[in-house]
């Protein structure tokens, strides 16, 4: 029986894009439900009742519901070459995925959001200031690794690459251009040439 997948999604969300990219590369058909996060559609009582995390992305797979983009990536990629069975490879992939949420996404996604959609909010300068070091530092961690590796884990494209691809290309929107990071720019081009790649918008 065909898998019944629904993704609650926002076109402007890098976390949602990670899931769209994986679904496309796995060739999995799914129903996309757009959520206008700028209009507060992720904060309505109805949405919260379905999804206690009240954020996108959110996946419904048959009768199984799952939030958090990286949990969704792992769930969907299990059994595919994008998340190999080997436990140490999986641990390495997860290492990058935790780094992404704690360092890169935490800085790039947040600063991009406030610069783009909350520029006049009085709290915005303090938020930008709080992330001023973390953003470039996480880009440098990525750059240092990619100087000597084509992919984040082992010799193959995996959900670690998909995960980091969500926000790394958006770093310029957070005020951190990618000119000082040639290895990251080369990796971005490699990811764009993987089979089934789809752009964010
Ligand atoms: N850690 C979460 C972060 C999800 C998140 O921050 N989603 C944002 C869009 S990228 C959102 O739904 N914002 C709307 C809101 O907070 O109401 C994940 O990786 O899925």
XYZ file of C-alpha atoms in Angstrom, residues 42-165:
124
model
C 1.389 27.826 13.416
C 0.088 29.300 16.681
C -3.646 28.717 16.315
C -5.359 26.465 18.889
C -6.201 23.985 16.103
C -2.590 23.717 14.958
C -1.308 23.433 18.551
C -3.814 20.666 19.262
C -2.393 18.646 16.381
C 1.255 19.612 16.900
C 2.385 20.401 20.451
C 5.609 21.917 19.078
C 3.474 24.441 17.131
C 6.098 24.861 14.472
C 6.802 23.671 10.960
C 7.842 21.301 9.583
C 5.401 18.723 10.889
C 4.879 15.302 9.324
C 1.959 12.920 9.370
C 2.913 9.456 8.132
C -0.215 7.308 8.237
C -1.210 7.416 11.900
C 2.231 8.589 13.068
C 2.815 12.293 13.745
C 6.265 13.826 14.049
C 7.697 17.302 14.593
C 11.298 18.593 14.494
C 12.944 18.682 11.087
C 15.893 16.490 12.001
C 13.699 13.818 13.584
C 11.678 13.861 10.359
C 14.843 13.488 8.243
C 15.985 10.461 10.255
C 12.520 8.893 10.226
C 12.097 9.236 6.471
C 15.657 8.316 5.485
C 15.851 5.085 7.482
C 16.630 2.162 5.193
C 17.961 4.406 2.416
C 21.540 5.134 1.389
C 21.077 8.643 2.812
C 21.100 7.182 6.348
C 23.212 4.010 6.202
C 22.605 1.246 8.754
C 26.136 1.317 10.197
C 25.842 2.630 13.809
C 29.037 4.699 13.687
C 28.003 6.332 10.417
C 24.614 7.105 11.959
C 26.314 8.603 15.031
C 28.482 10.835 12.809
C 25.418 11.957 10.866
C 23.611 12.765 14.111
C 26.676 14.633 15.367
C 26.353 17.064 12.461
C 22.589 17.268 12.866
C 22.855 18.230 16.542
C 25.539 20.769 15.636
C 23.174 22.200 13.043
C 20.339 22.757 15.517
C 22.547 24.010 18.311
C 24.943 26.202 16.345
C 24.237 26.884 12.676
C 20.432 26.898 12.627
C 20.333 28.609 16.010
C 22.299 31.523 14.593
C 21.569 31.702 10.845
C 17.831 30.945 11.048
C 17.212 33.292 13.949
C 19.215 36.244 12.607
C 17.846 35.780 9.063
C 14.331 35.810 10.501
C 14.669 38.965 12.571
C 16.616 40.857 9.879
C 14.077 39.964 7.202
C 10.743 39.888 8.994
C 11.225 41.752 12.277
C 13.695 44.484 11.350
C 11.805 47.154 13.298
C 11.182 45.096 16.405
C 12.960 46.687 19.395
C 14.433 43.315 20.430
C 16.049 42.666 17.033
C 19.427 44.424 17.615
C 19.993 42.436 20.830
C 19.145 39.164 19.064
C 21.589 39.945 16.248
C 24.262 40.907 18.753
C 23.740 37.697 20.769
C 24.416 35.563 17.670
C 27.191 37.718 16.184
C 29.946 35.239 17.036
C 28.060 31.961 16.810
C 27.105 32.391 13.131
C 30.607 32.923 11.691
C 32.048 30.372 14.125
C 29.679 27.649 12.946
C 30.356 28.515 9.305
C 34.074 28.182 10.045
C 33.552 24.722 11.595
C 31.794 23.665 8.399
C 34.449 25.275 6.201
C 37.293 23.559 8.061
C 35.656 20.153 7.615
C 34.778 20.666 3.959
C 38.315 21.772 3.075
C 39.291 18.094 3.132
C 35.949 16.310 2.649
C 33.458 16.330 -0.227
C 30.583 15.365 2.091
C 29.942 15.786 5.781
C 30.119 12.103 6.670
C 32.294 9.483 4.992
C 32.498 9.622 1.233
C 28.822 9.917 0.488
C 25.963 12.410 0.450
C 23.672 11.825 3.426
C 20.972 13.492 5.497
C 23.801 15.297 7.319
C 24.370 17.246 4.079
C 20.625 17.782 3.571
C 20.328 19.004 7.142
C 23.164 21.548 6.882
C 21.965 22.592 3.431
